[in-house]
Short mmCIF file of C-alpha atoms and ligand atoms in Angstrom, two decimals:
data_model
loop_
_atom_site.label_atom_id
_atom_site.label_comp_id
_atom_site.label_asym_id
_atom_site.label_seq_id
_atom_site.Cartn_x
_atom_site.Cartn_y
_atom_site.Cartn_z
CA MET A 8 178.62 55.67 44.83
CA THR A 9 179.27 59.30 45.31
CA LYS A 10 177.98 61.63 42.78
CA TYR A 11 179.76 64.98 42.03
CA ILE A 12 178.31 68.51 41.48
CA PHE A 13 180.78 71.15 39.89
CA VAL A 14 180.07 74.96 40.43
CA THR A 15 181.42 77.28 37.95
CA GLY A 16 181.22 81.13 37.59
CA GLY A 17 180.60 83.31 34.76
CA VAL A 18 180.51 87.03 33.54
CA THR A 19 182.24 88.29 36.74
CA SER A 20 183.86 87.36 39.93
CA SER A 21 182.42 87.83 43.37
CA LEU A 22 179.03 86.35 42.23
CA GLY A 23 178.98 84.17 45.52
CA LYS A 24 179.85 80.71 44.38
CA GLY A 25 180.84 79.89 47.89
CA ILE A 26 177.50 80.97 49.35
CA ILE A 27 175.56 78.95 46.42
CA SER A 28 177.70 75.98 47.07
CA ALA A 29 177.12 76.09 50.79
CA SER A 30 173.47 76.78 50.52
CA LEU A 31 172.96 73.84 48.11
CA ALA A 32 175.04 71.56 50.54
CA LYS A 33 172.72 72.79 53.40
CA LEU A 34 169.61 71.74 51.61
CA LEU A 35 171.09 68.44 50.65
CA GLN A 36 172.25 67.77 53.99
CA ALA A 37 168.71 68.70 55.39
CA ARG A 38 167.35 66.08 53.45
CA GLY A 39 169.68 63.43 54.94
CA TYR A 40 172.55 63.35 52.44
CA ARG A 41 176.29 63.33 53.53
CA VAL A 42 177.79 66.32 51.74
CA THR A 43 180.91 68.06 51.57
CA ILE A 44 182.22 70.87 49.53
CA GLN A 45 185.69 71.50 48.13
CA LYS A 46 187.12 74.60 46.43
CA PHE A 47 189.69 74.70 43.68
CA ASP A 48 191.85 78.07 43.55
CA PRO A 49 193.39 78.82 40.07
CA TYR A 50 196.34 80.67 41.65
CA ILE A 51 200.07 79.60 41.99
CA ASN A 52 200.55 80.08 45.68
CA ILE A 53 200.51 76.70 47.36
CA ASP A 54 197.99 78.01 49.83
CA PRO A 55 196.59 81.51 50.78
CA GLY A 56 198.72 81.26 53.95
CA THR A 57 201.31 83.79 52.69
CA LEU A 58 198.88 86.16 51.12
CA ASN A 59 198.05 89.64 52.75
CA PRO A 60 194.41 89.78 53.89
CA TYR A 61 193.92 92.72 51.59
CA GLU A 62 194.58 90.32 48.55
CA HIS A 63 192.48 87.49 49.67
CA GLY A 64 190.45 88.12 52.65
CA GLU A 65 190.98 86.11 55.73
CA CYS A 66 192.96 82.79 55.72
CA TYR A 67 190.86 80.21 57.24
CA VAL A 68 192.49 77.20 59.02
CA THR A 69 191.11 73.74 59.20
CA GLU A 70 191.29 71.10 62.09
CA ASP A 71 194.23 69.35 60.25
CA GLY A 72 196.07 72.60 59.97
CA ALA A 73 195.60 73.81 56.35
CA GLU A 74 195.63 77.39 55.59
CA THR A 75 192.66 77.81 53.32
CA ASP A 76 190.39 80.02 51.50
CA LEU A 77 187.56 81.78 53.28
CA ASP A 78 185.00 79.92 51.66
CA LEU A 79 185.83 76.98 53.67
CA GLY A 80 184.62 78.99 56.79
CA HIS A 81 181.27 79.19 55.04
CA TYR A 82 181.08 75.64 54.24
CA GLU A 83 181.78 74.80 58.06
CA ARG A 84 179.32 77.49 59.32
CA PHE A 85 176.49 76.31 57.10
CA LEU A 86 177.09 72.37 57.45
CA ASN A 87 178.62 72.25 60.96
CA THR A 88 181.13 69.44 59.80
CA PRO A 89 184.69 70.06 59.64
CA THR A 90 186.73 70.51 56.30
CA SER A 91 190.56 69.52 55.82
CA GLN A 92 193.20 70.24 53.38
CA ALA A 93 191.55 68.10 50.72
CA ASN A 94 188.79 70.69 50.74
CA ASN A 95 191.01 73.52 49.12
CA ILE A 96 193.52 72.88 46.48
CA THR A 97 195.45 75.54 44.52
CA THR A 98 197.12 75.41 41.11
CA GLY A 99 200.21 75.80 43.10
CA ARG A 100 199.63 72.70 44.90
CA ILE A 101 198.54 70.74 41.67
CA TYR A 102 201.63 71.67 39.81
CA GLN A 103 203.85 71.03 43.05
CA ASN A 104 202.66 67.52 43.27
CA VAL A 105 203.24 66.82 39.62
CA ILE A 106 206.71 68.32 39.62
CA ASN A 107 207.41 66.20 42.77
CA LYS A 108 206.26 63.10 40.85
CA GLU A 109 208.36 64.10 38.00
CA ARG A 110 211.59 64.27 40.11
CA GLU A 111 210.77 60.98 41.68
CA GLY A 112 210.62 59.58 38.06
CA ALA A 113 207.05 58.62 38.06
CA PHE A 114 206.75 59.99 34.41
CA LEU A 115 210.39 58.53 33.21
CA GLY A 116 210.73 59.02 29.42
CA LYS A 117 207.53 60.99 29.04
CA THR A 118 207.15 64.72 28.49
CA VAL A 119 204.96 66.09 31.27
CA GLN A 120 202.30 68.34 30.21
CA VAL A 121 199.34 70.25 31.31
CA VAL A 122 196.92 67.59 29.47
CA PRO A 123 197.13 64.71 30.72
CA HIS A 124 199.27 65.19 33.67
CA ILE A 125 197.93 68.25 35.32
CA THR A 126 194.43 67.48 34.44
CA ASP A 127 194.99 63.82 35.91
CA GLU A 128 196.16 65.43 39.11
CA ILE A 129 193.08 67.86 39.31
CA LYS A 130 190.80 64.62 38.73
CA ARG A 131 192.57 62.89 41.47
CA ASN A 132 191.84 65.55 43.88
CA ILE A 133 188.33 65.68 42.79
CA ARG A 134 187.98 61.98 43.75
CA ILE A 135 190.02 62.18 46.97
CA LEU A 136 186.90 63.19 49.25
CA GLY A 137 184.37 60.97 47.38
CA GLU A 138 186.60 57.81 47.66
CA SER A 139 186.74 58.52 51.31
CA GLY A 140 183.44 56.69 51.55
CA LYS A 141 182.16 59.59 53.89
CA PHE A 142 180.13 61.45 51.34
CA ASP A 143 177.05 60.87 49.14
CA LEU A 144 177.51 64.09 47.28
CA VAL A 145 180.73 66.17 46.62
CA ILE A 146 180.44 69.71 45.59
CA THR A 147 183.41 71.11 43.89
CA GLU A 148 183.45 75.00 43.53
CA LEU A 149 185.90 76.08 40.61
CA GLY A 150 187.44 79.42 41.59
CA GLY A 151 187.64 82.19 39.01
CA THR A 152 185.61 82.94 35.98
CA VAL A 153 185.16 80.73 32.93
CA GLY A 154 187.24 82.03 30.28
CA ASP A 155 190.17 82.93 32.41
CA ILE A 156 193.37 81.50 31.11
CA GLU A 157 194.09 80.12 34.49
CA SER A 158 190.97 78.35 34.85
CA LEU A 159 191.06 76.28 31.56
CA PRO A 160 192.99 73.01 33.17
CA TYR A 161 190.05 72.88 35.69
CA ILE A 162 187.29 72.93 33.18
CA GLU A 163 189.00 70.38 30.93
CA ALA A 164 189.61 68.11 33.95
CA VAL A 165 185.71 68.53 34.69
CA ARG A 166 184.95 67.72 30.95
CA GLN A 167 186.95 64.48 31.25
CA PHE A 168 185.81 63.51 34.68
CA ARG A 169 182.12 63.56 33.64
CA TRP A 170 182.69 61.74 30.74
CA GLU A 171 184.57 59.16 32.76
CA ILE A 172 181.93 58.73 35.65
CA GLY A 173 178.83 59.22 33.43
CA TYR A 174 176.48 62.23 33.03
CA SER A 175 173.90 61.00 35.57
CA ASN A 176 176.57 60.71 38.37
CA SER A 177 177.57 64.34 37.99
CA LEU A 178 176.30 67.75 36.98
CA VAL A 179 177.45 71.29 36.49
CA ILE A 180 175.93 74.38 37.89
CA HIS A 181 176.98 77.61 36.31
CA LEU A 182 176.59 80.71 38.44
CA THR A 183 176.04 83.71 36.11
CA LEU A 184 174.95 87.47 36.24
CA VAL A 185 171.66 88.89 34.85
CA PRO A 186 172.31 92.74 35.02
CA TYR A 187 169.62 95.28 35.19
CA LEU A 188 170.13 98.29 32.69
CA SER A 189 168.28 101.19 34.34
CA ALA A 190 168.30 103.25 31.11
CA ALA A 191 166.60 100.46 29.31
CA GLY A 192 164.53 99.26 32.35
CA GLU A 193 165.41 95.75 31.44
CA LEU A 194 167.16 92.72 32.72
CA LYS A 195 169.74 91.62 30.26
CA THR A 196 170.36 87.90 29.52
CA LYS A 197 173.26 88.25 26.85
CA PRO A 198 176.19 87.90 29.27
CA THR A 199 174.61 84.55 30.41
CA GLN A 200 174.23 83.47 26.91
CA HIS A 201 177.83 84.34 26.38
CA SER A 202 179.53 82.80 29.21
CA VAL A 203 177.29 79.54 28.70
CA LYS A 204 178.71 79.64 24.98
CA THR A 205 182.33 79.88 26.66
CA LEU A 206 181.77 76.87 28.64
CA LEU A 207 180.37 75.15 25.56
CA GLU A 208 183.27 75.68 23.74
CA TYR A 209 185.39 73.93 26.20
CA GLY A 210 182.90 70.89 25.81
CA ILE A 211 180.79 71.47 28.99
CA GLN A 212 177.06 71.97 28.66
CA PRO A 213 175.87 73.17 32.12
CA ASP A 214 172.67 71.39 33.58
CA ILE A 215 171.52 74.30 35.89
CA LEU A 216 172.10 77.95 35.75
CA VAL A 217 171.88 79.98 38.83
CA CYS A 218 171.32 83.72 37.91
CA ARG A 219 172.40 86.35 40.35
CA THR A 220 170.11 89.41 39.96
CA GLU A 221 168.87 92.53 41.75
CA HIS A 222 165.42 92.09 40.49
CA PRO A 223 163.02 88.96 40.23
CA LEU A 224 163.30 87.06 36.96
CA ASN A 225 160.06 86.45 35.32
CA GLN A 226 158.79 83.35 33.49
CA ASP A 227 159.62 85.06 30.06
CA ILE A 228 163.22 85.77 31.09
CA LYS A 229 163.79 82.31 32.41
CA ARG A 230 162.36 80.88 29.34
CA LYS A 231 164.65 82.92 27.15
CA ILE A 232 167.72 81.87 29.16
CA ALA A 233 166.67 78.39 29.04
CA LEU A 234 166.18 78.36 25.27
CA PHE A 235 169.34 80.18 24.38
CA CYS A 236 171.30 78.19 26.84
CA ASN A 237 169.93 74.79 26.09
CA VAL A 238 168.58 73.85 29.58
CA ASN A 239 165.29 73.26 30.96
CA ALA A 240 163.25 76.21 32.22
CA SER A 241 163.18 74.63 35.81
CA ALA A 242 167.02 74.63 35.63
CA VAL A 243 167.09 78.42 35.60
CA VAL A 244 167.38 79.39 39.19
CA GLU A 245 166.86 82.95 40.36
CA SER A 246 169.39 84.10 42.85
CA ILE A 247 168.12 87.49 44.22
CA ASP A 248 170.26 89.65 46.49
CA ALA A 249 169.50 88.68 50.09
CA SER A 250 169.84 90.76 53.19
CA THR A 251 171.90 87.95 54.93
CA ILE A 252 173.69 85.01 53.40
CA TYR A 253 171.77 82.83 55.90
CA ASP A 254 168.67 83.39 53.77
CA VAL A 255 170.22 81.81 50.77
CA PRO A 256 169.37 78.23 51.38
CA LEU A 257 165.67 79.06 51.73
CA LEU A 258 165.72 81.26 48.55
CA MET A 259 167.29 78.09 46.83
CA LEU A 260 164.70 75.95 48.42
CA LYS A 261 162.08 78.23 46.90
CA GLU A 262 163.57 77.83 43.52
CA HIS A 263 163.64 74.07 44.05
CA LEU A 264 167.39 74.03 43.22
CA ASP A 265 167.91 70.82 45.44
CA LYS A 266 165.06 69.07 43.84
CA THR A 267 166.38 69.89 40.39
CA VAL A 268 169.76 68.60 41.43
CA LEU A 269 168.66 65.36 42.83
CA THR A 270 166.32 64.58 39.89
CA LYS A 271 169.21 65.11 37.52
CA LEU A 272 171.35 62.94 39.61
CA LYS A 273 168.65 60.43 39.77
CA LEU A 274 168.54 60.31 43.45
CA PRO A 275 165.37 60.18 45.70
CA HIS A 276 163.95 63.31 47.02
CA LYS A 277 160.77 62.44 48.66
CA ASN A 278 160.78 64.11 52.05
CA GLU A 279 161.12 67.82 52.27
CA PRO A 280 164.51 69.03 53.90
CA ASP A 281 164.21 69.50 57.78
CA LEU A 282 165.27 73.02 58.14
CA GLU A 283 163.62 73.64 61.66
CA SER A 284 166.59 74.64 63.54
CA TRP A 285 167.91 76.59 60.62
CA LYS A 286 164.67 78.64 60.55
CA ASP A 287 164.86 79.02 64.32
CA PHE A 288 168.32 80.89 64.10
CA LEU A 289 166.89 83.04 61.17
CA GLY A 290 164.05 83.78 63.23
CA ARG A 291 166.23 84.82 66.19
CA LEU A 292 168.55 86.57 63.93
CA LYS A 293 165.94 88.79 62.55
CA ASN A 294 163.92 89.63 65.64
CA PRO A 295 166.41 90.91 68.07
CA THR A 296 165.23 92.30 71.29
CA ALA A 297 168.12 94.22 72.09
CA GLU A 298 171.22 96.06 70.39
CA VAL A 299 174.76 95.86 71.57
CA HIS A 300 177.93 98.08 70.25
CA ILE A 301 181.08 96.10 69.98
CA GLY A 302 184.44 97.79 68.77
CA LEU A 303 186.59 95.55 66.53
CA VAL A 304 190.23 96.96 66.83
CA GLY A 305 192.33 95.64 64.09
CA LYS A 306 194.38 96.98 61.32
CA TYR A 307 192.82 95.46 58.27
CA VAL A 308 189.43 97.40 59.09
CA GLU A 309 188.80 98.69 55.46
CA LEU A 310 188.32 95.23 54.31
CA PRO A 311 185.61 93.31 56.41
CA ASP A 312 186.54 90.03 54.47
CA ALA A 313 189.84 90.20 56.54
CA TYR A 314 187.69 89.35 59.56
CA LYS A 315 185.07 87.19 57.99
CA SER A 316 185.11 84.56 60.59
CA ILE A 317 184.85 87.02 63.52
CA ASN A 318 182.04 88.82 61.89
CA GLU A 319 179.96 85.80 61.34
CA SER A 320 180.70 84.34 65.00
CA PHE A 321 179.13 87.88 66.05
CA ILE A 322 176.18 86.94 63.90
CA HIS A 323 175.77 83.58 65.37
CA ALA A 324 176.38 84.94 68.98
CA GLY A 325 173.91 87.70 68.57
CA ALA A 326 171.21 85.43 67.33
CA LYS A 327 171.83 83.05 70.36
CA ASN A 328 171.50 86.11 72.70
CA GLU A 329 168.49 87.52 70.59
CA CYS A 330 170.34 90.72 70.26
CA LYS A 331 171.72 92.57 67.19
CA VAL A 332 175.40 93.15 67.23
CA ARG A 333 176.64 96.33 65.71
CA LEU A 334 180.25 96.20 64.85
CA LYS A 335 182.33 99.26 65.02
CA TYR A 336 185.58 98.94 63.20
CA ILE A 337 188.48 100.73 64.67
CA SER A 338 191.69 101.19 62.94
CA SER A 339 194.32 100.29 65.35
CA GLU A 340 196.71 102.75 63.68
CA GLU A 341 194.50 105.70 64.72
CA LEU A 342 193.99 104.85 68.17
CA THR A 343 196.17 106.43 70.98
CA ALA A 344 195.97 106.62 74.67
CA LYS A 345 194.82 110.24 74.19
CA ASN A 346 191.95 109.36 71.80
CA ALA A 347 190.92 105.95 73.51
CA ALA A 348 188.00 107.36 75.25
CA GLU A 349 186.61 109.15 72.24
CA LYS A 350 187.06 106.13 69.79
CA MET A 351 185.48 103.79 72.42
CA GLN A 352 182.61 106.03 73.47
CA GLY A 353 179.35 104.15 73.31
CA LEU A 354 180.95 100.83 72.94
CA HIS A 355 179.64 98.00 75.31
CA GLY A 356 182.47 95.59 74.46
CA VAL A 357 185.71 95.52 72.48
CA LEU A 358 187.42 92.78 70.59
CA VAL A 359 191.13 93.11 69.61
CA ALA A 360 191.82 91.37 66.49
CA PRO A 361 194.55 88.87 65.34
CA GLY A 362 197.40 90.07 63.17
CA PHE A 363 201.07 90.02 62.21
CA GLY A 364 203.77 92.54 62.37
CA SER A 365 204.01 95.85 64.39
CA ARG A 366 201.81 97.97 62.46
CA GLY A 367 198.94 99.30 64.60
CA ILE A 368 200.30 97.32 67.72
CA GLU A 369 200.52 100.39 70.10
CA GLY A 370 196.91 101.30 69.39
CA LYS A 371 195.88 97.88 70.23
CA ILE A 372 197.55 97.95 73.49
CA ASP A 373 196.16 101.41 74.47
CA ALA A 374 192.71 100.39 73.62
CA ILE A 375 193.15 97.33 76.10
CA ARG A 376 194.46 99.58 78.79
CA TYR A 377 191.18 101.59 78.37
CA VAL A 378 188.95 98.73 78.51
CA ARG A 379 190.62 97.01 81.28
CA GLU A 380 190.63 100.07 83.44
CA HIS A 381 187.02 100.92 82.64
CA ASN A 382 185.60 97.48 83.17
CA ILE A 383 184.47 97.09 79.74
CA PRO A 384 184.04 93.74 78.37
CA PHE A 385 187.26 92.62 76.47
CA PHE A 386 187.98 89.74 74.01
CA GLY A 387 191.51 89.38 72.50
CA ILE A 388 192.30 86.75 69.91
CA CYS A 389 195.55 85.46 69.16
CA LEU A 390 197.67 88.80 68.57
CA GLY A 391 194.89 90.33 70.53
CA MET A 392 195.52 88.22 73.44
CA GLN A 393 199.45 88.79 73.10
CA CYS A 394 198.53 92.60 73.31
CA ALA A 395 196.66 92.04 76.53
CA VAL A 396 199.72 90.58 77.99
CA ILE A 397 201.93 93.28 76.80
CA GLU A 398 199.66 95.99 78.18
CA PHE A 399 199.38 94.12 81.46
CA GLY A 400 203.25 93.65 81.71
CA ARG A 401 203.77 97.23 81.11
CA ASN A 402 201.02 98.99 82.99
CA VAL A 403 200.44 96.61 85.93
CA LEU A 404 203.54 94.76 86.51
CA GLY A 405 205.72 97.78 85.77
CA LEU A 406 207.93 95.96 83.11
CA LYS A 407 209.01 99.02 81.04
CA ASN A 408 208.55 98.51 77.41
CA ALA A 409 207.54 94.85 77.68
CA ASN A 410 207.00 93.41 74.27
CA SER A 411 206.67 90.49 71.89
CA THR A 412 209.94 89.53 70.28
CA GLU A 413 207.82 89.91 67.04
CA MET A 414 207.74 93.52 67.50
CA ASP A 415 211.01 94.18 69.26
CA GLU A 416 213.62 91.36 69.27
CA LYS A 417 215.74 93.05 71.90
CA THR A 418 213.10 93.78 74.39
CA LYS A 419 214.17 93.59 78.08
CA TYR A 420 210.90 91.93 79.09
CA PRO A 421 209.96 89.43 76.30
CA VAL A 422 206.44 88.57 77.73
CA ILE A 423 205.61 87.13 74.44
CA SER A 424 208.39 85.12 72.65
CA MET A 425 208.83 82.94 69.66
CA MET A 426 207.88 79.16 70.42
CA GLU A 427 211.30 77.00 70.62
CA GLU A 428 210.14 74.75 67.58
CA GLN A 429 209.79 77.89 65.45
CA LYS A 430 213.11 79.14 66.17
CA LYS A 431 214.97 77.02 63.45
CA ILE A 432 212.13 77.26 60.79
CA LYS A 433 213.29 79.48 57.72
CA ASN A 434 210.39 78.86 55.39
CA LYS A 435 207.34 81.23 55.59
CA GLY A 436 204.64 79.07 53.95
CA GLY A 437 202.78 76.66 56.19
CA THR A 438 205.34 76.76 59.16
CA MET A 439 203.28 78.26 61.91
CA ARG A 440 201.77 76.42 64.66
CA LEU A 441 198.50 75.50 62.73
CA GLY A 442 195.28 73.49 63.30
CA ALA A 443 193.64 71.90 66.31
CA TYR A 444 195.34 71.45 69.60
CA ALA A 445 193.92 70.41 73.13
CA CYS A 446 193.75 72.63 75.77
CA GLU A 447 192.95 71.82 79.62
CA LEU A 448 190.90 74.49 81.41
CA LYS A 449 191.45 75.26 85.04
CA LYS A 450 188.51 74.32 86.99
CA GLY A 451 186.71 77.43 88.79
CA THR A 452 187.83 79.85 85.93
CA LYS A 453 185.45 81.74 83.99
CA SER A 454 186.78 80.08 80.96
CA ALA A 455 185.84 76.67 82.32
CA ALA A 456 182.44 77.82 83.21
CA ILE A 457 181.76 79.25 79.79
CA TYR A 458 182.82 76.05 78.02
CA GLY A 459 180.90 73.95 80.48
CA LYS A 460 183.98 71.56 80.39
CA THR A 461 187.76 71.53 81.05
CA ARG A 462 188.93 69.69 77.96
CA ILE A 463 188.72 71.55 74.77
CA SER A 464 190.23 71.76 71.28
CA GLU A 465 190.78 74.79 69.35
CA ARG A 466 192.46 76.02 66.21
CA HIS A 467 195.72 77.70 66.01
CA ARG A 468 197.77 80.09 63.66
CA HIS A 469 200.80 81.77 65.14
CA ARG A 470 204.52 81.71 65.87
CA TYR A 471 204.79 83.44 69.27
CA GLU A 472 203.18 82.36 72.69
CA PHE A 473 203.08 83.65 76.20
CA ASN A 474 206.60 83.45 77.94
CA ASN A 475 206.04 81.05 80.87
CA ASP A 476 209.08 82.59 82.75
CA TYR A 477 206.62 85.44 83.56
CA LEU A 478 203.57 83.54 84.35
CA ASP A 479 203.96 83.62 88.31
CA GLN A 480 204.26 87.24 88.11
CA TYR A 481 201.18 87.75 86.12
CA GLU A 482 198.95 85.00 87.98
CA LYS A 483 200.15 87.02 91.18
CA ALA A 484 198.64 90.10 89.94
CA GLY A 485 195.31 88.69 88.59
CA LEU A 486 196.12 87.92 84.80
CA ILE A 487 195.81 84.16 85.18
CA ALA A 488 196.32 81.26 82.65
CA SER A 489 192.83 79.63 82.55
CA GLY A 490 193.74 76.99 79.93
CA ILE A 491 197.15 75.29 79.19
CA ASN A 492 198.13 72.93 76.34
CA PRO A 493 198.67 69.66 78.32
CA GLU A 494 201.32 68.36 75.98
CA ASN A 495 203.63 71.43 75.93
CA ASN A 496 202.52 73.66 78.77
CA LEU A 497 201.73 76.59 76.52
CA VAL A 498 199.34 79.28 77.81
CA GLU A 499 196.30 78.92 75.44
CA ILE A 500 193.85 81.38 77.28
CA MET A 501 194.07 83.88 79.88
CA GLU A 502 191.46 85.92 81.98
CA LEU A 503 191.61 88.56 84.29
CA LYS A 504 190.16 88.34 87.71
CA ASN A 505 187.93 90.93 89.17
CA HIS A 506 186.84 92.40 85.72
CA PRO A 507 183.25 91.83 84.28
CA PHE A 508 184.89 89.82 81.09
CA PHE A 509 188.38 90.09 80.16
CA ILE A 510 189.62 87.00 77.98
CA GLY A 511 192.40 86.55 75.83
CA ALA A 512 192.84 83.31 73.75
CA GLN A 513 195.96 82.30 71.78
CA PHE A 514 193.70 80.13 69.67
CA HIS A 515 191.10 81.40 67.00
CA PRO A 516 187.63 80.63 68.37
CA GLU A 517 185.97 82.30 65.34
CA LEU A 518 187.11 79.36 63.16
CA LYS A 519 184.51 77.00 65.07
CA SER A 520 181.72 79.05 65.25
CA THR A 521 178.71 77.53 63.33
CA VAL A 522 174.95 78.24 62.98
CA ALA A 523 174.24 75.27 64.87
CA ASN A 524 177.00 75.74 67.26
CA PRO A 525 177.61 79.32 68.21
CA HIS A 526 181.09 79.53 69.77
CA PRO A 527 180.46 79.82 73.66
CA LEU A 528 183.28 82.57 74.02
CA PHE A 529 181.50 84.76 71.53
CA VAL A 530 178.09 83.81 72.99
CA ASN A 531 179.19 84.96 76.43
CA PHE A 532 181.33 88.08 75.37
CA VAL A 533 178.03 89.17 73.47
CA ALA A 534 175.92 88.47 76.78
CA ALA A 535 178.54 90.34 78.87
CA SER A 536 178.51 93.37 76.57
CA LEU A 537 174.74 93.09 76.62
CA ALA A 538 174.88 93.28 80.54
CA ASN A 539 177.35 96.09 80.22
CA SER A 540 174.78 98.04 77.98
CA ARG A 541 172.06 97.68 80.48
CA LYS A 542 174.06 98.86 83.27
CA LYS A 543 174.49 102.26 81.31
N1 LIG B 615 201.71 87.41 64.97
C1 LIG B 615 201.29 86.72 66.09
C2 LIG B 615 202.04 85.38 65.93
O1 LIG B 615 202.34 84.88 65.10
C3 LIG B 615 199.68 86.54 66.20
C4 LIG B 615 199.20 85.81 65.12
C5 LIG B 615 197.74 85.71 64.95
O2 LIG B 615 197.27 86.61 65.63
N2 LIG B 615 196.96 85.01 64.05
O3 LIG B 615 202.20 84.77 67.30
#
């Protein structure tokens, strides 16, 4: 029977529930349990697909094409197992399902209410993953902070759910903050006490408290929190700031979080978790033998969360190459043909980021021209690849003002154009080309050599594509399609001949890089940048 772990947050947002959930899941997985994590987000959008990255950070895309919260990226990177739509549910989706049922007549004669109809729908979504038979443990992270109006139905659903399945089949971990007041020279437990009191008002007694802190919690503090919050002292877990998120599983192991969880759920925990490969990764991450400087050209550079998966992919690829990747964020809006050399000085490789709309597009194109002409390793992702096509069209093929129809609908040379099936779509949410698609790599290309195989599958999120009318012209001049979608002939990945590394991918490789499986395109791009740094 599947057991359920709920993770709630108190005191403030941004405590890192996602990382704590992923770290606990990692420990349980390393003990041989089959674990998954799901996240409930209490906002009304159906999914984060229509949110600006400034609002919400990156939108993470799953194999089955769900646009989801970036925490799902952490779950996959830590566990190395894919998530799906069922792993991320928003209030909007819960209400949409209930309202659809109401229209179908499922509640005929009844008033449809938050309790029981919304809470029932939340409980149904908690059960979906557990009932799949694929998991021993399902960790459910509740977004938001306890006490928020919008979190209430979730807390109530968890209360009911625990009562229904029994208290030894589920537990609640509450994540709180223990702030340090420097004027008093003390760690303060009161915010934790108050947030537990709030949970108690809603009928939930947390089993374990994970306390975020900048300073170690001594036994006295732990005992005090335990006494006032009605938990065992061993259930008060210190979560001290870590230098990397990948340290957190080991920090939680030191605090016996996994053992405490398994004891409370009455599950065996005889063997220690097998974390050999994780430790090996950490060893390489923390002991680099070289350093490489890579530029990330994008328009959301003020907010690193906007490029979360790209960042983490570089961490995985850096560790694999035993080198420290230093990323320099370059705002594409501030980059011009004139200052490109100065902006990219000292960089050993340049990545041009995904994006939407025309803001900053010319800067991306200027950056690509510079790295193409100066033999600097280049990696373009989605819009980054499309910009490489535009740049090559304008500056090599002489297609004056070539563009994507996203930026210029009337361009004379639409080298990037809207996909046929996208043209009739009017709605914005969930209507892009989303999720995993197969791609056939051409034998003998650099891309095929990098993957070490010709049949690959990668995830997508876009509306525009390479315009095949121009393919011959491009290939003759050296920018070749190294991978094609076998079903619809779309160009999925391109590479430039006679360049140390010049690859553009229409898909998003960053969504599939994990600690256990660093993505080969990132690993090779870092290796090429490293080789370039040694040449200088
Ligand atoms: N805006 C481009 C498109 O829709 C690229 C999208 C992206 O970079 N994810 O095709």
